[in-house]
Amino acid sequence: MSTQLSRIAAKAKLEPKLRFTSLAHIITPEFLKETWRFMNRKGASGVDGETTAEFERDLDGRVLDIWGRLKANQYKAPPVRRVEIPKGEGKTRPLGIPTVEDRLVQRAVARILEAIFEADFLDFSYGFRPGRSPHQALRALRSHIVTKKVRHVFEADIRGYFNHINHEWLMKMIKQRIADPGIIKLTGKWLKAGVMQNGVVVRNEEGTPQGGPVSPILANIYLHYVLDLWFEKRCKKWFQGEAYLTRFADDYTVCFQYKRDAENFQILLEERMRKFGLELAPEKTRLIIFGRFARERKMEFGEKPETFDFLGFKHVCGTDNKGKFALVRIPTVKSCRKFLDRVHTWLKGHMHWKRRDQQKQLTRMLNGFYQYFALYHCKPKLDWIRQEVERQWARSLRRRSQRHKMYWCYLKSREWFKLPYAKTLHPTV
C-alpha cells in the first residue's frame, strides 16, 4: 500500500464517521503506473480488442492521457464485453470484461475505496479483502460450531446477487464515507456503462457486472450495509441466545443457539433483502439442526444429521477416534465434478501432447485442487479424485494409441504416469 493510502486507511480507522472530500488527486500518473504493476495482466480484451501487451508498449503515454482526461472530468467509462463462463450443471455465469484502460482506472479507484472501507468492514466478512481467505472463513465457522453453543445452522443464497444491486442504494452507501465528486461520478459511470453483447449495448438499471476490478469492493460495501451491520447492530439485540454470521462475498451461513431466533431471523432477512432489491433463493434457503448435539437429537426420530455446503465444502456432523463430536469437511460433489470436467476437457484438447508434458500439467492441476481442499478429513476424497484423473488419462491414452490392451499394470509401472498424492496442507483450518 502506498504512503498516501496508508495515511487514508489510518484516518478512516481513527474517525469512523469521517467523509473524505478530497481523493481524486491521489490518482496521479505515478499512482496509475504503480497500480499497473500490481494488476493481473492476463485478462481478456474488452470491447475495443486491445490487449495488455499493446497497452504496455506505450505505458507512459497512455497513463498521461488517462490522467489528463480524469483531471478534466472527461473520462468516459466504456461498456463491458459480456461473456458467459460455465458454472456447472449446464448453467453459465455472465462476466463483464472491461477494456484494459478502464480496468486500470477501476483498479486505481478500487484501491482507494478499499483503503477507506476496510476500516469499516466487520471481522466476520472474509471475501475480497486483503489478507483474508476462504480458509480463514472456514476456520471461523468451525470454531463457532465446535466451541460455541450452536444447535442450528441457517444457510441462504441471494438470487443473482451481482445482477440485482440497487444503484441508488449503493451510491448512498458509498457517500457515507466518500464525498469527493470525482470518485462519486466515476463510480456512477461504471454502474451505468452498460454491457455489449452481439454488438448491442444494453444499459444497466441495476447490478454491477462481475469481472471488473471495482465490482468486488462495491459488492462488499453493499452487503456490509445490507447484512453485516444490520446483523451486528440490530439483530443481535433481538436474539435470546448466541448467533454467529460468517460471510465470504455473497456466500454466508448463520449459526444459532435457539431455533426461534433462527426462524425470526429468516423472516426479517427476507424483508431486509426486499427493501434493498434482493431476493433469497427459496430452494437454497433452509434451517437445519447441526452441531455437537445434532446426532442425538436426530437419532430420536431415526434420522441422520443433515449436512450443508459452504465455500466448496460439505459440512458433516461426525465423530473422532474417541467417539466425540467432530466437524468433518469434504469437497462437495459439485466441486469434484467441476474439477473432473475441467480435467476431461483439457485431456480432450491436448491428446497430442507428449506424455511427460501431460503428466506435468495434470500434476499442476491436481496440486492446485489439493492446495484448496487438503483439509484434515479430506484425504480419502482427494485420493479418489486422483484415481479418477488417472482413469481419465488412461482412457485418453488408449484412444490416442488405439491400444485398448494398455493395462493398468503397464501404466502404473511407468514413471511418466505417476501423479502426486494429497497431503493435509491445512491441519488447523
Short mmCIF file of C-alpha atoms in Angstrom, two decimals:
data_model
loop_
_atom_site.label_atom_id
_atom_site.label_comp_id
_atom_site.label_asym_id
_atom_site.label_seq_id
_atom_site.Cartn_x
_atom_site.Cartn_y
_atom_site.Cartn_z
CA MET A 1 0.00 0.00 0.00
CA SER A 2 1.34 3.45 -0.93
CA THR A 3 2.12 6.05 1.74
CA GLN A 4 -0.93 8.13 0.78
CA LEU A 5 -3.26 5.14 1.01
CA SER A 6 -1.75 4.13 4.34
CA ARG A 7 -2.49 7.60 5.73
CA ILE A 8 -6.06 7.45 4.41
CA ALA A 9 -6.57 3.97 5.90
CA ALA A 10 -5.26 5.12 9.29
CA LYS A 11 -7.52 8.18 9.22
CA ALA A 12 -10.55 6.07 8.26
CA LYS A 13 -9.89 3.79 11.22
CA LEU A 14 -9.46 6.66 13.68
CA GLU A 15 -12.53 8.58 12.50
CA PRO A 16 -15.33 6.11 11.63
CA LYS A 17 -17.79 8.87 10.68
CA LEU A 18 -15.41 10.96 8.57
CA ARG A 19 -16.42 11.61 4.94
CA PHE A 20 -13.41 12.01 2.65
CA THR A 21 -13.84 15.07 0.45
CA SER A 22 -10.55 15.08 -1.47
CA LEU A 23 -9.42 11.79 -3.00
CA ALA A 24 -9.27 12.16 -6.80
CA HIS A 25 -5.92 13.97 -6.59
CA ILE A 26 -4.35 10.67 -5.43
CA ILE A 27 -4.79 9.26 -8.94
CA THR A 28 -1.60 10.63 -10.47
CA PRO A 29 0.45 9.13 -13.35
CA GLU A 30 2.76 7.58 -10.74
CA PHE A 31 -0.20 6.07 -8.86
CA LEU A 32 -1.61 4.63 -12.10
CA LYS A 33 1.74 3.09 -13.02
CA GLU A 34 2.07 1.63 -9.52
CA THR A 35 -1.44 0.18 -9.89
CA TRP A 36 -0.48 -1.30 -13.26
CA ARG A 37 2.43 -3.19 -11.67
CA PHE A 38 0.04 -4.87 -9.20
CA MET A 39 -2.61 -5.72 -11.79
CA ASN A 40 -3.33 -9.10 -13.34
CA ARG A 41 -2.26 -8.59 -16.95
CA LYS A 42 -3.51 -11.91 -18.27
CA GLY A 43 -7.11 -10.78 -18.61
CA ALA A 44 -9.03 -10.88 -21.89
CA SER A 45 -9.61 -7.85 -24.10
CA GLY A 46 -12.61 -5.56 -23.73
CA VAL A 47 -14.91 -4.13 -26.41
CA ASP A 48 -12.01 -2.36 -28.17
CA GLY A 49 -9.99 -5.57 -28.60
CA GLU A 50 -6.84 -4.05 -27.10
CA THR A 51 -4.55 -6.44 -25.20
CA THR A 52 -2.46 -5.66 -22.12
CA ALA A 53 0.72 -6.12 -24.18
CA GLU A 54 -0.44 -3.48 -26.67
CA PHE A 55 -1.36 -1.09 -23.86
CA GLU A 56 2.00 -1.58 -22.15
CA ARG A 57 4.04 -0.69 -25.24
CA ASP A 58 3.34 3.00 -24.60
CA LEU A 59 2.51 2.80 -20.90
CA ASP A 60 3.84 6.26 -20.01
CA GLY A 61 1.94 7.96 -22.83
CA ARG A 62 -1.30 6.10 -22.14
CA VAL A 63 -1.13 6.82 -18.41
CA LEU A 64 -0.60 10.55 -19.06
CA ASP A 65 -3.57 10.55 -21.45
CA ILE A 66 -5.82 8.84 -18.89
CA TRP A 67 -4.68 11.18 -16.14
CA GLY A 68 -5.40 14.23 -18.32
CA ARG A 69 -8.96 13.06 -19.03
CA LEU A 70 -9.58 12.24 -15.37
CA LYS A 71 -8.29 15.64 -14.29
CA ALA A 72 -10.52 17.42 -16.83
CA ASN A 73 -13.57 15.28 -15.90
CA GLN A 74 -13.64 13.97 -19.48
CA TYR A 75 -13.11 10.28 -18.78
CA LYS A 76 -15.87 8.10 -20.25
CA ALA A 77 -16.48 4.58 -18.99
CA PRO A 78 -16.84 2.23 -21.98
CA PRO A 79 -19.34 -0.65 -21.89
CA VAL A 80 -18.02 -4.04 -20.80
CA ARG A 81 -17.85 -7.04 -23.10
CA ARG A 82 -20.16 -9.76 -21.88
CA VAL A 83 -19.02 -13.38 -21.88
CA GLU A 84 -20.66 -16.47 -20.41
CA ILE A 85 -18.48 -18.82 -18.38
CA PRO A 86 -19.57 -22.35 -17.36
CA LYS A 87 -20.96 -22.56 -13.84
CA GLY A 88 -21.70 -26.28 -13.64
CA GLU A 89 -24.91 -28.26 -14.14
CA GLY A 90 -25.27 -26.70 -17.59
CA LYS A 91 -25.55 -23.18 -16.18
CA THR A 92 -23.40 -20.16 -17.02
CA ARG A 93 -22.33 -17.03 -15.18
CA PRO A 94 -22.19 -13.70 -17.06
CA LEU A 95 -18.88 -11.84 -16.82
CA GLY A 96 -18.28 -8.25 -17.87
CA ILE A 97 -14.80 -7.71 -19.33
CA PRO A 98 -13.71 -4.03 -19.25
CA THR A 99 -11.17 -2.57 -21.65
CA VAL A 100 -7.55 -2.63 -20.46
CA GLU A 101 -7.59 1.15 -19.94
CA ASP A 102 -10.81 1.03 -17.93
CA ARG A 103 -9.51 -1.93 -15.93
CA LEU A 104 -6.55 0.20 -14.82
CA VAL A 105 -8.75 3.13 -13.73
CA GLN A 106 -11.16 0.79 -11.94
CA ARG A 107 -8.32 -0.86 -10.04
CA ALA A 108 -6.92 2.55 -9.03
CA VAL A 109 -10.29 3.65 -7.62
CA ALA A 110 -10.81 0.23 -6.00
CA ARG A 111 -7.53 0.68 -4.10
CA ILE A 112 -8.80 3.98 -2.67
CA LEU A 113 -12.19 2.51 -1.72
CA GLU A 114 -10.52 -0.50 -0.09
CA ALA A 115 -8.25 1.73 2.00
CA ILE A 116 -11.28 3.54 3.42
CA PHE A 117 -13.91 0.81 3.76
CA GLU A 118 -11.51 -1.83 5.05
CA ALA A 119 -11.60 0.08 8.35
CA ASP A 120 -15.40 -0.33 8.44
CA PHE A 121 -15.80 -3.95 7.37
CA LEU A 122 -16.54 -6.37 10.21
CA ASP A 123 -14.43 -9.32 11.30
CA PHE A 124 -16.85 -11.98 10.06
CA SER A 125 -16.58 -10.74 6.45
CA TYR A 126 -13.81 -12.53 4.54
CA GLY A 127 -14.40 -12.18 0.80
CA PHE A 128 -12.42 -9.86 -1.48
CA ARG A 129 -10.44 -8.39 1.39
CA PRO A 130 -6.65 -8.04 1.62
CA GLY A 131 -5.04 -10.61 3.91
CA ARG A 132 -8.22 -12.70 4.14
CA SER A 133 -9.02 -16.05 2.57
CA PRO A 134 -11.71 -18.74 2.32
CA HIS A 135 -9.70 -20.90 4.73
CA GLN A 136 -9.97 -18.19 7.39
CA ALA A 137 -13.75 -18.14 6.91
CA LEU A 138 -13.85 -21.93 7.22
CA ARG A 139 -11.73 -21.81 10.36
CA ALA A 140 -14.05 -19.21 11.94
CA LEU A 141 -17.14 -21.26 11.07
CA ARG A 142 -15.55 -24.39 12.53
CA SER A 143 -14.73 -22.52 15.74
CA HIS A 144 -18.35 -21.39 16.09
CA ILE A 145 -19.74 -24.89 15.57
CA VAL A 146 -17.21 -26.75 17.72
CA THR A 147 -16.67 -24.35 20.64
CA LYS A 148 -19.86 -22.26 20.85
CA LYS A 149 -23.47 -23.05 21.76
CA VAL A 150 -24.53 -23.81 18.21
CA ARG A 151 -27.52 -26.09 17.57
CA HIS A 152 -28.89 -24.76 14.29
CA VAL A 153 -27.34 -23.55 11.03
CA PHE A 154 -29.16 -21.25 8.63
CA GLU A 155 -27.92 -21.19 5.06
CA ALA A 156 -29.26 -18.97 2.30
CA ASP A 157 -28.39 -17.89 -1.21
CA ILE A 158 -29.05 -14.46 -2.72
CA ARG A 159 -30.53 -14.97 -6.17
CA GLY A 160 -28.31 -13.31 -8.80
CA TYR A 161 -26.69 -11.03 -6.24
CA PHE A 162 -24.30 -9.10 -8.52
CA ASN A 163 -27.07 -8.55 -11.08
CA HIS A 164 -29.54 -7.02 -8.61
CA ILE A 165 -27.51 -4.49 -6.63
CA ASN A 166 -29.60 -1.31 -6.50
CA HIS A 167 -27.58 1.61 -7.88
CA GLU A 168 -29.34 4.29 -5.85
CA TRP A 169 -28.83 2.46 -2.56
CA LEU A 170 -25.22 1.63 -3.42
CA MET A 171 -24.37 5.27 -4.13
CA LYS A 172 -25.96 6.29 -0.80
CA MET A 173 -23.79 3.74 0.97
CA ILE A 174 -20.61 4.92 -0.73
CA LYS A 175 -21.46 8.51 0.20
CA GLN A 176 -21.45 7.51 3.87
CA ARG A 177 -17.65 7.70 3.58
CA ILE A 178 -16.88 9.38 0.24
CA ALA A 179 -17.78 13.00 -0.56
CA ASP A 180 -15.30 13.54 -3.40
CA PRO A 181 -17.40 14.32 -6.53
CA GLY A 182 -14.71 12.90 -8.83
CA ILE A 183 -14.80 9.43 -7.24
CA ILE A 184 -18.61 9.51 -6.96
CA LYS A 185 -19.03 10.40 -10.66
CA LEU A 186 -16.57 7.73 -11.78
CA THR A 187 -18.38 5.05 -9.80
CA GLY A 188 -21.71 6.16 -11.24
CA LYS A 189 -20.31 6.00 -14.78
CA TRP A 190 -19.21 2.38 -14.29
CA LEU A 191 -22.60 1.39 -12.92
CA LYS A 192 -24.35 2.94 -15.94
CA ALA A 193 -21.77 1.98 -18.60
CA GLY A 194 -23.79 -0.97 -19.82
CA VAL A 195 -22.92 -4.30 -21.38
CA MET A 196 -22.12 -5.05 -25.03
CA GLN A 197 -23.35 -8.37 -26.36
CA ASN A 198 -23.56 -9.27 -30.05
CA GLY A 199 -22.71 -5.68 -30.95
CA VAL A 200 -25.57 -4.16 -28.95
CA VAL A 201 -25.05 -2.06 -25.80
CA VAL A 202 -27.59 -2.64 -23.04
CA ARG A 203 -27.63 -0.04 -20.26
CA ASN A 204 -27.83 -1.29 -16.68
CA GLU A 205 -30.62 -0.17 -14.38
CA GLU A 206 -29.29 -2.36 -11.57
CA GLY A 207 -26.36 -4.62 -10.78
CA THR A 208 -22.61 -4.41 -11.17
CA PRO A 209 -21.06 -6.75 -13.78
CA GLN A 210 -18.70 -9.38 -12.38
CA GLY A 211 -15.28 -9.17 -13.98
CA GLY A 212 -14.27 -5.56 -13.33
CA PRO A 213 -11.70 -4.76 -10.60
CA VAL A 214 -14.08 -2.36 -8.86
CA SER A 215 -17.01 -4.82 -8.69
CA PRO A 216 -15.80 -6.86 -5.65
CA ILE A 217 -15.37 -3.83 -3.38
CA LEU A 218 -18.73 -2.37 -4.49
CA ALA A 219 -20.45 -5.71 -3.79
CA ASN A 220 -18.77 -5.90 -0.39
CA ILE A 221 -19.85 -2.35 0.51
CA TYR A 222 -23.45 -3.19 -0.39
CA LEU A 223 -23.64 -6.33 1.78
CA HIS A 224 -21.74 -4.58 4.57
CA TYR A 225 -24.67 -2.20 5.00
CA VAL A 226 -27.49 -4.55 3.95
CA LEU A 227 -26.43 -7.58 6.02
CA ASP A 228 -23.33 -7.23 8.21
CA LEU A 229 -24.10 -4.02 10.12
CA TRP A 230 -27.78 -4.90 10.37
CA PHE A 231 -26.96 -8.31 11.86
CA GLU A 232 -24.35 -6.95 14.28
CA LYS A 233 -26.09 -3.77 15.46
CA ARG A 234 -29.78 -4.67 15.22
CA CYS A 235 -30.44 -8.41 15.07
CA LYS A 236 -28.15 -9.43 17.92
CA LYS A 237 -30.19 -7.24 20.28
CA TRP A 238 -33.32 -9.27 19.49
CA PHE A 239 -31.79 -12.75 19.81
CA GLN A 240 -32.33 -14.71 23.02
CA GLY A 241 -29.23 -16.87 22.50
CA GLU A 242 -25.91 -16.85 20.69
CA ALA A 243 -25.68 -16.20 16.93
CA TYR A 244 -22.69 -16.05 14.58
CA LEU A 245 -22.51 -14.87 10.97
CA THR A 246 -19.74 -15.99 8.61
CA ARG A 247 -19.68 -14.33 5.18
CA PHE A 248 -17.45 -14.71 2.14
CA ALA A 249 -18.66 -12.32 -0.58
CA ASP A 250 -22.33 -13.28 -1.16
CA ASP A 251 -21.89 -16.76 0.36
CA TYR A 252 -22.81 -16.86 4.04
CA THR A 253 -24.09 -19.02 6.91
CA VAL A 254 -25.50 -18.08 10.31
CA CYS A 255 -25.15 -20.32 13.38
CA PHE A 256 -27.79 -20.11 16.13
CA GLN A 257 -28.25 -21.45 19.63
CA TYR A 258 -32.06 -21.30 19.51
CA LYS A 259 -34.40 -22.30 16.70
CA ARG A 260 -36.84 -19.43 17.36
CA ASP A 261 -34.03 -16.90 16.84
CA ALA A 262 -33.20 -18.52 13.50
CA GLU A 263 -36.84 -18.58 12.38
CA ASN A 264 -37.36 -14.92 13.30
CA PHE A 265 -34.10 -14.01 11.57
CA GLN A 266 -35.23 -15.68 8.33
CA ILE A 267 -38.46 -13.65 8.29
CA LEU A 268 -36.61 -10.40 9.00
CA LEU A 269 -33.89 -11.22 6.47
CA GLU A 270 -36.38 -11.74 3.65
CA GLU A 271 -37.92 -8.33 4.41
CA ARG A 272 -34.47 -6.74 4.61
CA MET A 273 -33.41 -8.17 1.25
CA ARG A 274 -36.61 -6.98 -0.45
CA LYS A 275 -36.02 -3.46 0.83
CA PHE A 276 -32.68 -3.34 -1.00
CA GLY A 277 -33.82 -5.04 -4.20
CA LEU A 278 -32.50 -8.50 -3.36
CA GLU A 279 -34.21 -11.87 -3.02
CA LEU A 280 -33.35 -15.13 -1.28
CA ALA A 281 -33.49 -18.26 -3.44
CA PRO A 282 -36.13 -20.43 -1.66
CA GLU A 283 -34.65 -23.69 -2.98
CA LYS A 284 -31.28 -22.84 -1.40
CA THR A 285 -32.57 -21.36 1.86
CA ARG A 286 -33.05 -23.69 4.83
CA LEU A 287 -32.59 -24.13 8.55
CA ILE A 288 -31.08 -27.38 9.84
CA ILE A 289 -30.22 -28.96 13.17
CA PHE A 290 -26.43 -29.07 13.31
CA GLY A 291 -23.65 -29.19 15.88
CA ARG A 292 -22.48 -31.20 18.86
CA PHE A 293 -25.95 -32.43 19.82
CA ALA A 294 -27.41 -32.90 16.34
CA ARG A 295 -26.69 -36.64 16.14
CA GLU A 296 -28.50 -37.45 19.40
CA ARG A 297 -31.46 -35.23 18.53
CA LYS A 298 -31.84 -36.73 15.05
CA MET A 299 -31.47 -40.31 16.32
CA GLU A 300 -34.64 -39.80 18.37
CA PHE A 301 -36.51 -39.74 15.05
CA GLY A 302 -34.35 -42.43 13.43
CA GLU A 303 -32.67 -39.90 11.15
CA LYS A 304 -29.13 -38.83 10.34
CA PRO A 305 -27.95 -35.24 10.92
CA GLU A 306 -28.32 -33.04 7.86
CA THR A 307 -25.35 -31.51 6.09
CA PHE A 308 -24.72 -28.12 4.48
CA ASP A 309 -22.30 -26.72 1.91
CA PHE A 310 -20.09 -23.68 2.34
CA LEU A 311 -17.20 -22.47 0.15
CA GLY A 312 -16.98 -25.74 -1.76
CA PHE A 313 -17.00 -28.00 1.32
CA LYS A 314 -19.73 -30.30 2.57
CA HIS A 315 -20.01 -29.93 6.36
CA VAL A 316 -20.91 -33.12 8.22
CA CYS A 317 -21.57 -33.95 11.88
CA GLY A 318 -19.00 -36.70 12.53
CA THR A 319 -17.07 -38.27 15.40
CA ASP A 320 -13.39 -38.56 16.24
CA ASN A 321 -11.47 -41.67 17.36
CA LYS A 322 -12.83 -41.25 20.90
CA GLY A 323 -16.44 -41.05 19.76
CA LYS A 324 -16.72 -37.33 20.43
CA PHE A 325 -18.24 -34.78 18.05
CA ALA A 326 -16.03 -33.70 15.16
CA LEU A 327 -16.84 -31.36 12.30
CA VAL A 328 -15.95 -33.16 9.07
CA ARG A 329 -15.42 -31.14 5.88
CA ILE A 330 -15.05 -32.82 2.49
CA PRO A 331 -15.17 -31.42 -1.07
CA THR A 332 -18.73 -31.18 -2.35
CA VAL A 333 -19.93 -33.32 -5.25
CA LYS A 334 -20.26 -30.12 -7.28
CA SER A 335 -16.63 -29.13 -6.60
CA CYS A 336 -15.33 -32.58 -7.56
CA ARG A 337 -17.45 -32.77 -10.71
CA LYS A 338 -16.34 -29.29 -11.79
CA PHE A 339 -12.67 -30.21 -11.39
CA LEU A 340 -13.00 -33.57 -13.17
CA ASP A 341 -14.91 -31.91 -16.03
CA ARG A 342 -12.05 -29.44 -16.38
CA VAL A 343 -9.53 -32.30 -16.48
CA HIS A 344 -11.64 -34.14 -19.08
CA THR A 345 -11.91 -31.03 -21.27
CA TRP A 346 -8.16 -30.41 -21.02
CA LEU A 347 -7.27 -34.01 -21.92
CA LYS A 348 -9.65 -33.92 -24.86
CA GLY A 349 -7.95 -30.83 -26.26
CA HIS A 350 -4.37 -31.98 -25.58
CA MET A 351 -4.32 -35.63 -26.65
CA HIS A 352 -1.41 -34.86 -28.98
CA TRP A 353 0.88 -33.66 -26.17
CA LYS A 354 3.83 -35.78 -25.10
CA ARG A 355 3.05 -38.00 -22.13
CA ARG A 356 5.64 -36.28 -19.91
CA ASP A 357 4.12 -32.88 -20.68
CA GLN A 358 0.64 -34.23 -19.92
CA GLN A 359 1.95 -35.54 -16.61
CA LYS A 360 3.36 -32.10 -15.69
CA GLN A 361 0.08 -30.33 -16.47
CA LEU A 362 -2.09 -32.89 -14.64
CA THR A 363 0.27 -32.63 -11.67
CA ARG A 364 -0.19 -28.85 -11.65
CA MET A 365 -3.97 -29.22 -11.83
CA LEU A 366 -4.07 -31.77 -9.01
CA ASN A 367 -1.75 -29.72 -6.80
CA GLY A 368 -3.99 -26.69 -7.34
CA PHE A 369 -7.01 -28.73 -6.23
CA TYR A 370 -5.10 -30.08 -3.22
CA GLN A 371 -3.94 -26.58 -2.28
CA TYR A 372 -7.51 -25.54 -1.56
CA PHE A 373 -9.19 -28.77 -0.48
CA ALA A 374 -6.48 -30.54 1.56
CA LEU A 375 -8.16 -30.19 4.97
CA TYR A 376 -7.84 -32.72 7.77
CA HIS A 377 -10.62 -35.15 6.77
CA CYS A 378 -10.30 -34.73 3.02
CA LYS A 379 -7.53 -37.19 2.12
CA PRO A 380 -9.78 -40.17 1.21
CA LYS A 381 -11.81 -37.95 -1.12
CA LEU A 382 -8.68 -36.43 -2.65
CA ASP A 383 -7.20 -39.89 -3.22
CA TRP A 384 -10.41 -40.79 -5.07
CA ILE A 385 -10.06 -37.63 -7.19
CA ARG A 386 -6.51 -38.66 -8.05
CA GLN A 387 -7.71 -42.11 -9.13
CA GLU A 388 -10.41 -40.55 -11.31
CA VAL A 389 -7.80 -38.34 -13.01
CA GLU A 390 -5.68 -41.45 -13.62
CA ARG A 391 -8.66 -43.24 -15.18
CA GLN A 392 -9.47 -40.28 -17.43
CA TRP A 393 -5.85 -40.05 -18.51
CA ALA A 394 -5.68 -43.79 -19.19
CA ARG A 395 -8.81 -43.64 -21.37
CA SER A 396 -7.33 -40.69 -23.26
CA LEU A 397 -4.06 -42.58 -23.85
CA ARG A 398 -5.92 -45.66 -25.10
CA ARG A 399 -7.94 -43.59 -27.56
CA ARG A 400 -4.80 -41.87 -28.79
CA SER A 401 -2.75 -45.01 -29.28
CA GLN A 402 -5.69 -47.29 -30.16
CA ARG A 403 -4.05 -49.81 -27.85
CA HIS A 404 -7.05 -50.95 -25.86
CA LYS A 405 -4.89 -53.51 -24.07
CA MET A 406 -2.84 -50.82 -22.33
CA TYR A 407 -3.45 -52.42 -18.94
CA TRP A 408 -3.30 -50.75 -15.53
CA CYS A 409 -0.27 -52.84 -14.54
CA TYR A 410 1.62 -51.43 -17.52
CA LEU A 411 0.58 -47.82 -16.90
CA LYS A 412 1.17 -47.95 -13.14
CA SER A 413 4.72 -49.19 -13.72
CA ARG A 414 5.58 -46.25 -15.96
CA GLU A 415 7.42 -43.35 -14.32
CA TRP A 416 5.69 -40.82 -16.59
CA PHE A 417 2.24 -41.96 -15.37
CA LYS A 418 2.82 -41.13 -11.71
CA LEU A 419 0.69 -38.35 -10.22
CA PRO A 420 1.10 -36.72 -6.78
CA TYR A 421 -0.80 -37.91 -3.71
CA ALA A 422 -2.61 -35.47 -1.45
CA LYS A 423 -1.25 -34.33 1.89
CA THR A 424 -3.07 -32.46 4.65
CA LEU A 425 -1.94 -28.90 3.90
CA HIS A 426 -4.32 -27.08 6.25
CA PRO A 427 -4.46 -29.09 9.51
CA THR A 428 -5.58 -26.10 11.61
CA VAL A 429 -8.49 -24.96 9.39
#
